[in-house]
Amino acid sequence: MEFATFADHAAAIEAESAETEIVAAVVDLFTIAGDDLATVARFVQGRVFPAYDSRTLDIGPRLCYEAIARAAGHNVDADDVEQRLADRGEIGAVAASYEFGGQQGLGSFTDSGTDGMTVAEVNDRLSELAAAEGDGSQATKVDTLFGLFNRSCPEEARYLARLVLEEMRIGVGEGAVRDATAAAFDVPVEAVERALQVSNDCGSVATVAREHGESGLAGITLEIGRPVKAMLAQAGTVTDALADWDRAAVEWKYDGARVQVHYDGETVRLFSRNMEDVTDPLPEVVETIETTIDRPVILDGEVVAVDDDGDPLPFQAVLRRFRRKHDVAQAREAIAVRFHAFDCLHVAGTDLLDVPLQRRRERLDGLFPDDSDIVSACWTSDEPDRIAEIEQAALDAGHEGIMLKDPESTYTPGKRGKRWRKRKPDVETLDCVVTGAEWGEGRRANVLGTFELSVRTDGGDGYATVGNVATGITDAELESLTERLEPLVTAEDGQSVTLSPEVVFEVGYEEIQTSSAYESGYALRFPRFLAVRDDAGPSDTDSLERVERLAQSQ
Ligand code: AMP
């Protein structure tokens, strides 16, 4: 497929606002995608790689502006591009506003004004670009991008720019791709949903649906080395859990970072909740698995930092280990970590996603020697007093609280359902994505000081503001946050900047009030910064729906 054809379809999709019309337009695109179906299914969501794949393009806005500027001609520089961005508000519109291709290589341009760049070529170039590393990789990236922009007509440039900055924003989320796959290839939506959960790859699911139908989708299994999304929990109470299930599986809630273990019998790979490969920073977890388990497995659990007595350290300590790329041995000396397994998704060729939690826990226990402390304890109880005792023991041991799980529940990757409930004694916190900031004043003129917080809106594609946070942040944290956020600036207006939504803050607050001051219709009262959620991405941000629920439950 020509990239120009993809761009035309993307424009047609963008012109629709109703979900059913969007899905219908995606169906049209899928129907003519031919060999490029897998790529198109990703591109339409603004992804180049499957969701399980931790490769990223790693193209900052500035780098993209440079490539656009170079393709736009001699008298354009990245600042001009930024200026147009401030006027037009969106990088696609900026890219489409230039005449590209005037510089070189006009040779084989067709009537449509392009030289027939294909979807496959764009995909190949971007994949090569993602692989560039080390000295000179930035220059290579600009060169590659320039090459692509230089061959683009305005409509192609619009969607290319958005694709490389991962801001497609044509209203197509995972749900639309799921529904379009089902409709285009006449397979049940549930079969597509299930295959997506297991494989985390909308491209291959669409292709299998087209080539092999429902039975093909049913044949998609977990693969060791290909992470799945973690099953998530909702906040909940013991009373509700017992009312719904009669009895609950009760586990300690560890305050660490989620880790999925993939072991093929020889090699261990570890993945974070964002499905990033975190094997290298956590060698002791690798050793633990290699020395205790004798068959291929996929496990779910939490890595917790511990002090010399083995008592848990706060969540931030484990993040320091997660982020560490160099001097891992030294970091290991400074902060020890321990892995607690609480679920088992696969053992030696058998997927366990559809097996009830109780049975999965039995399989998990069977993997480790009886005296092992790796498997987290789990009690099944129907007595609120007993559950309160377990909770107190968890808190006394320095943990965060307890998890309540439906003993009959299957494992549903990526779902934040009611089958797992977290009960924390503290007031709830919110995970908000940072969408803007303000430069400080006086002594703090060089650092970003006040951060605009947003939550996810319904489709999962957009964000709405809920407040600003400036409290609870140390000077050192302000500095490192500034370093981290500055490359994400997409527009500046006086002291205020707009940020691409990437960094997630955990914030505490006293109360949620209704308010017309913010887009969400709610405002956090006395918000305070607690931590950067390095283990979470923008899609893990709490939803407006949760804010509404929290506001109502106050
Ligand atoms: P939260 O991050 O507050 O939404 O709480 C859910 C997280 O708690 C999960 O994603 C896990 O990382 C963590 N967690 C700690 N202990 C457990 C447990 N026993 N079962 C499930 N999740 C747990």
Coordinates of C-alpha atoms and ligand atoms in Angstrom, one line a residue:
M1 CA 0.0 0.0 0.0
E2 CA 1.2 3.5 -0.8
F3 CA 1.7 5.6 2.3
A4 CA -0.4 8.3 0.5
T5 CA -3.3 5.9 0.5
F6 CA -2.8 5.3 4.2
A7 CA -2.7 9.0 4.8
D8 CA -6.0 9.5 2.9
H9 CA -7.7 6.9 5.0
A10 CA -6.2 8.4 8.2
A11 CA -7.7 11.7 7.1
A12 CA -11.1 10.1 6.4
I13 CA -11.0 8.4 9.9
E14 CA -10.0 11.7 11.5
A15 CA -13.0 13.4 9.9
E16 CA -15.4 11.1 11.8
S17 CA -16.4 11.6 15.4
A18 CA -18.8 8.8 16.2
E19 CA -17.1 5.6 17.3
T20 CA -19.2 3.4 14.9
E21 CA -18.2 5.6 11.9
I22 CA -14.6 5.5 13.0
V23 CA -14.7 1.7 13.2
A24 CA -16.3 1.6 9.7
A25 CA -13.6 3.8 8.3
V26 CA -10.9 1.5 9.8
V27 CA -12.7 -1.5 8.3
D28 CA -12.4 0.2 4.9
L29 CA -8.7 0.6 5.4
F30 CA -8.1 -2.9 6.7
T31 CA -10.0 -4.4 3.7
I32 CA -7.6 -2.9 1.2
A33 CA -4.4 -3.2 3.3
G34 CA -3.2 -6.4 1.6
D35 CA 0.2 -7.5 2.8
D36 CA 0.6 -4.4 4.9
L37 CA -2.4 -5.2 7.2
A38 CA -0.2 -5.8 10.3
T39 CA 1.7 -2.5 9.8
V40 CA -1.4 -0.5 9.0
A41 CA -3.2 -1.9 12.1
R42 CA -0.3 -0.5 14.2
F43 CA 0.1 2.8 12.3
V44 CA -3.5 3.6 12.6
Q45 CA -3.0 3.7 16.4
G46 CA 0.2 5.6 16.1
R47 CA 2.4 2.7 16.8
V48 CA 5.3 1.4 14.8
F49 CA 6.0 -1.7 17.0
P50 CA 3.7 -4.2 18.6
A51 CA 2.6 -3.3 22.1
Y52 CA 4.7 -6.1 23.6
D53 CA 7.8 -4.9 21.9
S54 CA 9.9 -2.5 24.0
R55 CA 11.6 -0.9 21.1
T56 CA 10.9 2.8 20.7
L57 CA 11.7 5.3 18.0
D58 CA 13.0 7.6 20.7
I59 CA 12.5 10.7 18.6
G60 CA 12.1 13.9 20.7
P61 CA 10.0 16.7 19.3
R62 CA 13.1 18.8 18.5
L63 CA 14.7 16.1 16.4
C64 CA 11.5 15.8 14.4
Y65 CA 11.4 19.6 13.9
E66 CA 14.9 19.5 12.6
A67 CA 14.0 16.9 10.0
I68 CA 10.9 18.8 9.0
A69 CA 12.9 22.0 8.7
R70 CA 15.6 20.4 6.6
A71 CA 13.0 18.9 4.2
A72 CA 11.3 22.3 4.0
G73 CA 14.2 24.1 2.5
H74 CA 17.2 26.3 3.1
N75 CA 15.5 29.2 4.9
V76 CA 13.6 27.1 7.4
D77 CA 15.1 26.0 10.7
A78 CA 13.7 24.1 13.7
D79 CA 12.8 27.4 15.4
D80 CA 10.5 28.2 12.5
V81 CA 8.9 24.8 12.8
E82 CA 8.3 25.5 16.5
Q83 CA 6.9 28.9 15.8
R84 CA 4.4 27.4 13.3
L85 CA 3.6 24.8 16.0
A86 CA 2.8 27.5 18.5
D87 CA 0.4 29.0 15.8
R88 CA -1.2 25.8 14.6
G89 CA -1.1 23.8 17.8
E90 CA -0.3 20.4 16.3
I91 CA 2.7 18.9 14.6
G92 CA 0.7 17.2 11.8
A93 CA -0.8 20.5 10.7
V94 CA 2.7 22.1 10.8
A95 CA 4.3 19.3 8.7
A96 CA 1.4 19.6 6.1
S97 CA 1.9 23.3 5.8
Y98 CA 5.4 23.0 4.2
E99 CA 6.2 22.1 0.6
F100 CA 8.6 19.2 0.8
G101 CA 10.8 17.6 -1.8
G102 CA 12.1 20.8 -3.3
Q103 CA 15.6 20.0 -2.1
Q104 CA 16.5 16.9 -3.9
G105 CA 15.3 13.6 -5.4
L106 CA 12.2 14.8 -7.2
G107 CA 13.1 12.4 -9.9
S108 CA 10.2 9.9 -10.0
F109 CA 7.4 12.0 -8.5
T110 CA 4.0 10.9 -9.8
D111 CA 1.0 13.0 -10.5
S112 CA -0.1 12.8 -6.9
G113 CA 3.0 14.8 -6.1
T114 CA 4.7 11.9 -4.3
D115 CA 7.3 9.4 -5.4
G116 CA 5.2 6.5 -4.3
M117 CA 6.6 5.9 -0.8
T118 CA 5.0 2.8 0.5
V119 CA 3.7 1.9 4.0
A120 CA 6.3 -1.0 4.1
E121 CA 9.1 1.5 3.3
V122 CA 8.1 3.8 6.0
N123 CA 7.9 0.9 8.4
D124 CA 11.3 -0.3 7.4
R125 CA 13.0 3.1 7.7
L126 CA 11.4 3.7 11.1
S127 CA 12.5 0.3 12.3
E128 CA 16.1 0.9 11.2
L129 CA 15.9 4.3 12.8
A130 CA 14.8 2.7 16.1
A131 CA 17.9 0.5 16.0
A132 CA 20.3 3.4 15.7
E133 CA 22.3 3.8 18.9
G134 CA 25.5 5.3 20.2
D135 CA 27.4 8.4 18.9
G136 CA 25.9 9.9 15.8
S137 CA 22.6 8.1 16.3
Q138 CA 20.7 11.4 16.6
A139 CA 22.2 12.6 13.3
T140 CA 21.3 9.3 11.6
K141 CA 17.7 9.7 12.9
V142 CA 17.4 13.2 11.5
D143 CA 18.8 12.0 8.2
T144 CA 16.3 9.1 8.0
L145 CA 13.4 11.3 8.9
F146 CA 14.5 14.0 6.5
G147 CA 14.6 11.4 3.8
L148 CA 11.0 10.4 4.5
F149 CA 9.6 14.0 4.8
N150 CA 11.4 14.9 1.7
R151 CA 9.4 12.4 -0.2
S152 CA 6.1 13.3 1.4
C153 CA 3.1 15.2 0.0
P154 CA 1.4 17.4 2.6
E155 CA -1.1 14.7 3.7
E156 CA 1.6 12.1 4.0
A157 CA 3.7 14.6 6.0
R158 CA 0.8 15.2 8.4
Y159 CA 0.5 11.6 9.4
L160 CA 4.2 10.8 9.2
A161 CA 5.0 13.6 11.7
R162 CA 2.3 12.4 14.1
L163 CA 3.4 8.8 13.7
V164 CA 7.0 9.5 14.6
L165 CA 6.0 11.5 17.6
E166 CA 3.5 8.8 18.6
E167 CA 0.7 11.3 18.5
M168 CA -1.6 9.9 15.8
R169 CA -4.7 11.2 17.5
I170 CA -7.2 10.3 14.8
G171 CA -9.5 8.8 17.4
V172 CA -8.4 5.1 17.0
G173 CA -7.7 3.3 20.1
E174 CA -7.3 -0.4 20.9
G175 CA -11.0 -0.8 21.1
A176 CA -11.6 0.5 17.6
V177 CA -8.9 -1.7 16.1
R178 CA -10.4 -4.7 17.9
D179 CA -13.9 -3.9 16.6
A180 CA -12.7 -3.2 13.1
T181 CA -10.7 -6.5 13.0
A182 CA -13.9 -8.4 14.0
A183 CA -16.1 -6.5 11.5
A184 CA -13.6 -6.6 8.6
F185 CA -12.9 -10.4 8.8
D186 CA -16.2 -11.5 10.2
V187 CA -14.9 -13.0 13.5
P188 CA -16.4 -12.6 17.0
V189 CA -15.2 -9.5 18.9
E190 CA -14.6 -11.7 21.9
A191 CA -12.2 -13.9 19.9
V192 CA -10.2 -10.8 18.8
E193 CA -10.2 -9.4 22.3
R194 CA -8.8 -12.6 23.7
A195 CA -6.2 -12.9 21.0
L196 CA -5.1 -9.4 21.6
Q197 CA -4.8 -10.0 25.4
V198 CA -2.6 -13.1 24.7
S199 CA -0.4 -11.7 22.0
N200 CA -0.4 -8.0 22.5
D201 CA 0.0 -7.5 18.8
C202 CA -2.9 -6.0 16.9
G203 CA -1.0 -6.4 13.7
S204 CA -0.6 -10.2 13.8
V205 CA -4.1 -10.6 15.3
A206 CA -5.7 -8.8 12.3
T207 CA -3.6 -10.9 9.9
V208 CA -4.6 -14.2 11.7
A209 CA -8.2 -13.1 11.7
R210 CA -8.2 -12.5 8.0
E211 CA -6.2 -15.6 7.1
H212 CA -7.5 -18.2 9.5
G213 CA -10.7 -16.8 11.1
E214 CA -11.9 -17.6 14.6
S215 CA -10.1 -20.9 14.9
G216 CA -6.9 -19.2 14.0
L217 CA -7.4 -16.6 16.7
A218 CA -8.2 -19.4 19.3
G219 CA -4.8 -20.9 18.4
I220 CA -2.8 -17.9 19.5
T221 CA -1.1 -18.8 22.7
L222 CA 1.2 -17.1 25.2
E223 CA 4.9 -17.1 24.1
I224 CA 7.7 -17.1 26.5
G225 CA 9.7 -13.9 25.9
R226 CA 6.6 -12.0 24.7
P227 CA 5.2 -10.1 27.7
V228 CA 1.5 -9.7 28.2
K229 CA -0.2 -6.8 30.0
A230 CA -0.5 -7.1 33.7
M231 CA -3.9 -7.8 35.3
L232 CA -4.8 -4.7 37.3
A233 CA -6.8 -4.1 40.5
Q234 CA -9.5 -1.6 41.4
A235 CA -9.7 0.0 44.8
G236 CA -12.2 -1.9 46.9
T237 CA -13.5 -2.9 50.3
V238 CA -13.6 -6.2 52.2
T239 CA -17.4 -5.9 52.6
D240 CA -17.9 -5.6 48.8
A241 CA -15.5 -8.4 48.1
L242 CA -17.2 -10.8 50.4
A243 CA -20.6 -9.8 49.2
D244 CA -19.6 -10.5 45.6
W245 CA -17.6 -13.7 46.1
D246 CA -18.6 -15.1 49.5
R247 CA -14.9 -15.6 50.2
A248 CA -11.7 -13.9 49.1
A249 CA -8.2 -14.8 48.4
V250 CA -6.2 -12.4 50.5
E251 CA -2.5 -11.5 49.8
W252 CA -0.1 -8.9 51.1
K253 CA 0.1 -5.9 48.8
Y254 CA 3.8 -5.3 48.3
D255 CA 5.0 -1.7 47.6
G256 CA 7.4 -2.4 44.8
A257 CA 7.3 -2.7 41.1
R258 CA 5.5 -5.2 39.0
V259 CA 7.6 -7.7 37.2
Q260 CA 6.7 -10.5 34.8
V261 CA 9.1 -13.3 34.6
H262 CA 9.7 -15.3 31.4
Y263 CA 11.8 -18.4 31.7
D264 CA 12.3 -20.8 28.9
G265 CA 14.3 -23.3 30.9
E266 CA 17.6 -21.6 30.0
T267 CA 17.2 -17.9 29.9
V268 CA 15.3 -15.6 32.2
R269 CA 13.8 -12.3 30.9
L270 CA 12.1 -9.8 33.1
F271 CA 9.5 -7.2 32.0
S272 CA 8.1 -4.2 33.8
R273 CA 4.5 -3.3 33.9
N274 CA 5.1 -1.2 30.8
M275 CA 6.5 -4.4 29.2
E276 CA 10.0 -2.9 29.1
D277 CA 12.8 -5.4 29.4
V278 CA 14.3 -5.0 32.9
T279 CA 16.4 -8.1 33.0
D280 CA 19.8 -6.4 33.2
P281 CA 19.1 -4.2 36.2
L282 CA 17.8 -7.1 38.3
P283 CA 20.4 -9.9 38.2
E284 CA 19.5 -11.3 41.6
V285 CA 15.9 -12.0 40.4
V286 CA 17.4 -13.8 37.4
E287 CA 19.6 -15.9 39.7
T288 CA 16.7 -16.7 41.9
I289 CA 14.6 -18.0 39.0
E290 CA 17.5 -19.9 37.4
T291 CA 18.4 -21.7 40.6
T292 CA 15.0 -22.6 41.9
I293 CA 12.8 -23.3 38.9
D294 CA 13.4 -26.3 36.6
R295 CA 10.8 -25.8 33.8
P296 CA 9.6 -23.1 31.5
V297 CA 7.3 -20.6 33.1
I298 CA 5.7 -17.2 33.0
L299 CA 5.2 -15.7 36.4
D300 CA 3.7 -12.5 37.7
G301 CA 4.9 -10.8 40.8
E302 CA 6.4 -7.8 42.5
V303 CA 10.0 -6.8 43.1
V304 CA 10.5 -5.0 46.4
A305 CA 13.6 -3.2 47.7
V306 CA 14.7 -4.4 51.1
D307 CA 17.1 -3.2 53.8
D308 CA 19.8 -5.3 55.5
D309 CA 17.2 -6.9 57.8
G310 CA 15.1 -7.9 54.8
D311 CA 12.4 -5.3 55.7
P312 CA 10.8 -3.5 52.7
L313 CA 12.0 -0.1 51.6
P314 CA 9.8 2.5 50.0
F315 CA 8.8 2.1 46.3
Q316 CA 11.2 4.8 45.2
A317 CA 14.2 2.6 46.2
V318 CA 13.2 -0.1 43.8
L319 CA 12.8 2.4 41.0
R320 CA 16.4 3.4 41.4
R321 CA 17.3 -0.2 40.6
F322 CA 14.9 -0.4 37.7
R323 CA 16.3 2.6 36.0
R324 CA 19.9 1.5 36.4
K325 CA 21.6 0.7 33.1
H326 CA 25.2 1.0 34.2
D327 CA 27.1 -0.1 37.3
V328 CA 24.4 -2.6 38.2
A329 CA 26.7 -4.5 40.5
Q330 CA 27.3 -1.3 42.5
A331 CA 23.6 -0.5 42.6
R332 CA 22.9 -4.1 43.8
E333 CA 25.4 -3.5 46.7
A334 CA 23.5 -0.4 47.7
I335 CA 19.9 -1.6 47.3
A336 CA 18.9 -5.3 47.5
V337 CA 15.7 -6.4 45.9
R338 CA 13.5 -9.4 46.5
F339 CA 11.0 -11.0 44.1
H340 CA 7.6 -12.1 45.4
A341 CA 5.6 -14.3 42.9
F342 CA 1.9 -14.1 43.2
D343 CA 0.6 -15.6 40.0
C344 CA 1.5 -18.1 37.3
L345 CA 0.4 -17.7 33.7
H346 CA 2.2 -20.5 32.0
V347 CA 4.0 -23.7 33.0
A348 CA 5.8 -26.0 30.6
G349 CA 3.7 -25.6 27.5
T350 CA 0.4 -25.0 29.3
D351 CA -1.3 -21.6 29.4
L352 CA -3.1 -21.0 32.6
L353 CA -4.9 -17.7 31.9
D354 CA -8.3 -19.4 31.8
V355 CA -7.7 -21.5 35.0
P356 CA -9.2 -20.1 38.2
L357 CA -6.8 -18.2 40.6
Q358 CA -6.9 -21.0 43.2
R359 CA -5.6 -23.5 40.7
R360 CA -3.0 -21.1 39.4
R361 CA -1.8 -20.6 42.9
E362 CA -1.4 -24.3 43.4
R363 CA 0.7 -24.5 40.2
L364 CA 2.8 -21.6 41.5
D365 CA 3.4 -23.3 44.9
G366 CA 4.4 -26.5 43.1
L367 CA 7.3 -24.7 41.3
F368 CA 9.2 -23.8 44.4
P369 CA 10.6 -25.8 47.3
D370 CA 8.4 -25.8 50.5
D371 CA 10.7 -23.6 52.5
S372 CA 11.0 -21.0 49.7
D373 CA 9.9 -17.4 50.6
I374 CA 9.5 -16.4 47.0
V375 CA 5.8 -17.2 46.6
S376 CA 3.7 -14.6 48.4
A377 CA 1.4 -16.1 51.0
C378 CA -2.3 -16.3 50.2
W379 CA -5.1 -17.0 52.6
T380 CA -8.7 -17.7 51.5
S381 CA -11.2 -16.4 54.0
D382 CA -14.8 -15.5 54.4
E383 CA -14.4 -13.7 57.8
P384 CA -13.9 -10.0 57.8
D385 CA -12.1 -10.2 61.2
R386 CA -9.6 -12.7 59.9
I387 CA -9.0 -10.5 56.8
A388 CA -8.4 -7.5 59.1
E389 CA -5.8 -9.5 61.0
I390 CA -4.0 -10.3 57.8
E391 CA -4.1 -6.7 56.8
Q392 CA -2.6 -5.7 60.2
A393 CA 0.1 -8.3 59.8
A394 CA 0.9 -6.9 56.3
L395 CA 1.1 -3.3 57.6
D396 CA 3.2 -4.4 60.6
A397 CA 5.7 -6.1 58.2
G398 CA 6.0 -2.8 56.4
H399 CA 3.8 -3.6 53.4
E400 CA 1.2 -1.4 51.8
G401 CA -2.0 -3.2 52.7
I402 CA -3.7 -6.2 51.1
M403 CA -5.1 -7.4 47.8
L404 CA -8.4 -9.1 47.7
K405 CA -8.9 -11.5 44.8
D406 CA -11.8 -13.6 43.6
P407 CA -10.6 -17.2 44.0
E408 CA -12.5 -18.2 40.9
S409 CA -11.2 -15.5 38.7
T410 CA -9.3 -16.1 35.5
Y411 CA -6.3 -13.9 34.5
T412 CA -7.4 -11.1 32.2
P413 CA -4.3 -9.3 30.9
G414 CA -4.6 -5.5 30.9
K415 CA -8.0 -5.4 32.6
R416 CA -8.7 -3.3 35.6
G417 CA -11.7 -5.3 36.8
K418 CA -13.4 -6.0 40.1
R419 CA -11.9 -9.5 40.4
W420 CA -8.8 -8.0 42.0
R421 CA -9.3 -5.3 44.5
K422 CA -6.7 -3.3 46.4
R423 CA -7.4 -2.2 49.9
K424 CA -5.1 0.4 51.1
P425 CA -5.6 2.0 54.5
D426 CA -4.4 5.4 53.2
V427 CA -6.6 7.9 51.4
E428 CA -6.5 7.1 47.7
T429 CA -3.9 8.6 45.5
L430 CA -4.2 9.4 41.9
D431 CA -1.9 8.7 39.0
C432 CA -2.0 11.8 36.8
V433 CA -0.1 12.5 33.6
V434 CA 1.8 15.8 33.4
T435 CA 0.5 17.9 30.5
G436 CA 2.0 21.3 31.2
A437 CA 4.2 23.2 33.6
E438 CA 5.4 26.7 34.5
W439 CA 8.8 28.0 34.8
G440 CA 9.6 29.2 38.4
E441 CA 10.5 32.7 39.5
G442 CA 13.6 34.2 41.1
R443 CA 15.9 31.5 42.4
R444 CA 13.8 28.9 40.6
A445 CA 13.7 30.7 37.2
N446 CA 15.6 27.8 35.6
V447 CA 13.4 25.0 36.7
L448 CA 9.9 24.0 36.0
G449 CA 7.9 24.5 39.2
T450 CA 4.2 24.0 38.9
F451 CA 2.9 21.0 37.0
E452 CA -0.4 20.6 35.3
L453 CA -2.1 17.3 36.1
S454 CA -4.5 15.4 33.8
V455 CA -6.4 12.2 33.8
R456 CA -7.5 10.0 31.0
T457 CA -10.9 10.7 29.3
D458 CA -13.3 8.0 28.1
G459 CA -11.8 6.8 24.9
G460 CA -8.4 6.5 26.5
D461 CA -7.0 8.8 23.8
G462 CA -7.4 12.2 25.4
Y463 CA -6.7 13.9 28.7
A464 CA -8.5 16.4 30.9
T465 CA -6.9 18.6 33.5
V466 CA -7.7 18.1 37.2
G467 CA -5.3 20.5 38.9
N468 CA -1.8 21.8 39.3
V469 CA 0.8 20.5 41.8
A470 CA 3.7 22.4 43.2
T471 CA 3.9 21.0 46.8
G472 CA 5.9 18.1 48.0
I473 CA 8.8 18.4 45.5
T474 CA 12.3 18.9 46.6
D475 CA 14.8 21.2 44.8
A476 CA 16.7 18.2 43.6
E477 CA 13.5 16.6 42.3
L478 CA 12.6 19.9 40.5
E479 CA 15.9 19.8 38.7
S480 CA 15.7 16.3 37.6
L481 CA 12.0 16.8 36.6
T482 CA 13.0 19.8 34.5
E483 CA 15.7 17.7 32.8
R484 CA 13.1 15.0 32.1
L485 CA 10.2 17.2 31.0
E486 CA 12.0 19.9 29.0
P487 CA 12.4 17.6 25.9
L488 CA 8.7 17.0 26.0
V489 CA 7.8 20.7 25.6
T490 CA 5.5 21.1 22.6
A491 CA 4.6 24.8 23.0
E492 CA 5.5 27.7 25.1
D493 CA 3.4 30.7 26.2
G494 CA 5.2 33.1 28.5
Q495 CA 6.1 31.1 31.5
S496 CA 3.8 28.3 30.7
V497 CA 4.7 25.3 28.6
T498 CA 2.6 22.5 27.1
L499 CA 4.0 19.0 27.5
S500 CA 3.5 15.9 25.5
P501 CA 1.7 13.6 28.0
E502 CA 4.3 11.0 29.0
V503 CA 5.4 11.4 32.6
V504 CA 3.0 10.1 35.3
F505 CA 2.9 11.5 38.8
E506 CA 1.4 9.8 41.8
V507 CA -0.4 12.6 43.7
G508 CA -2.1 12.7 47.1
Y509 CA -4.9 15.2 47.8
E510 CA -7.4 16.0 50.6
E511 CA -10.5 16.1 48.6
I512 CA -11.9 16.2 45.1
Q513 CA -14.2 19.1 44.4
T514 CA -16.4 19.8 41.3
S515 CA -14.9 22.9 39.6
S516 CA -15.2 24.7 36.3
A517 CA -11.5 25.7 36.6
Y518 CA -10.3 22.5 34.9
E519 CA -11.4 20.6 31.8
S520 CA -12.4 17.5 33.8
G521 CA -15.0 19.5 35.8
Y522 CA -13.1 18.5 39.0
A523 CA -10.3 19.9 41.0
L524 CA -7.9 18.2 43.4
R525 CA -7.9 20.1 46.8
F526 CA -4.4 20.5 48.2
P527 CA -2.7 18.2 45.7
R528 CA 0.8 17.1 46.7
F529 CA 3.4 15.3 44.7
L530 CA 4.3 11.8 46.0
A531 CA 6.4 10.2 43.3
V532 CA 7.0 9.8 39.6
R533 CA 5.5 6.6 38.4
D534 CA 8.4 5.4 36.4
D535 CA 6.8 2.0 36.1
A536 CA 3.7 3.5 34.5
G537 CA 3.0 5.2 31.1
P538 CA 0.4 7.7 30.1
S539 CA -2.1 4.9 29.4
D540 CA -1.9 3.9 33.1
T541 CA -3.0 7.3 34.1
D542 CA -6.2 7.2 36.2
S543 CA -9.4 7.8 34.3
L544 CA -11.8 10.7 34.7
E545 CA -14.3 8.0 35.6
R546 CA -12.2 7.1 38.6
V547 CA -12.0 10.7 39.6
E548 CA -15.8 10.9 39.4
R549 CA -16.2 7.8 41.5
L550 CA -13.7 9.0 44.1
A551 CA -15.5 12.4 44.2
Q552 CA -18.9 10.7 44.8
S553 CA -17.5 8.3 47.4
Q554 CA -16.2 11.1 49.6
Ligands
AMP1 P1 -1.7 0.2 42.3 O1 -0.3 0.3 41.7 O2 -1.9 1.0 43.5 O3 -2.8 0.3 41.3 O4 -1.8 -1.3 42.9 C1 -1.7 -2.5 42.1 C2 -0.3 -3.0 42.0 O5 0.0 -3.5 43.3 C3 -0.1 -4.1 41.1 O6 0.0 -3.6 39.8 C4 1.1 -4.7 41.6 O7 2.3 -4.1 41.1 C5 1.1 -4.4 43.1 N1 1.0 -5.6 44.0 C6 1.6 -5.7 45.1 N2 1.3 -6.9 45.7 C7 0.4 -7.5 44.9 C8 -0.3 -8.8 44.9 N3 -0.2 -9.6 46.0 N4 -1.1 -9.0 43.9 C9 -1.3 -8.2 42.9 N5 -0.6 -7.0 42.8 C10 0.2 -6.7 43.8

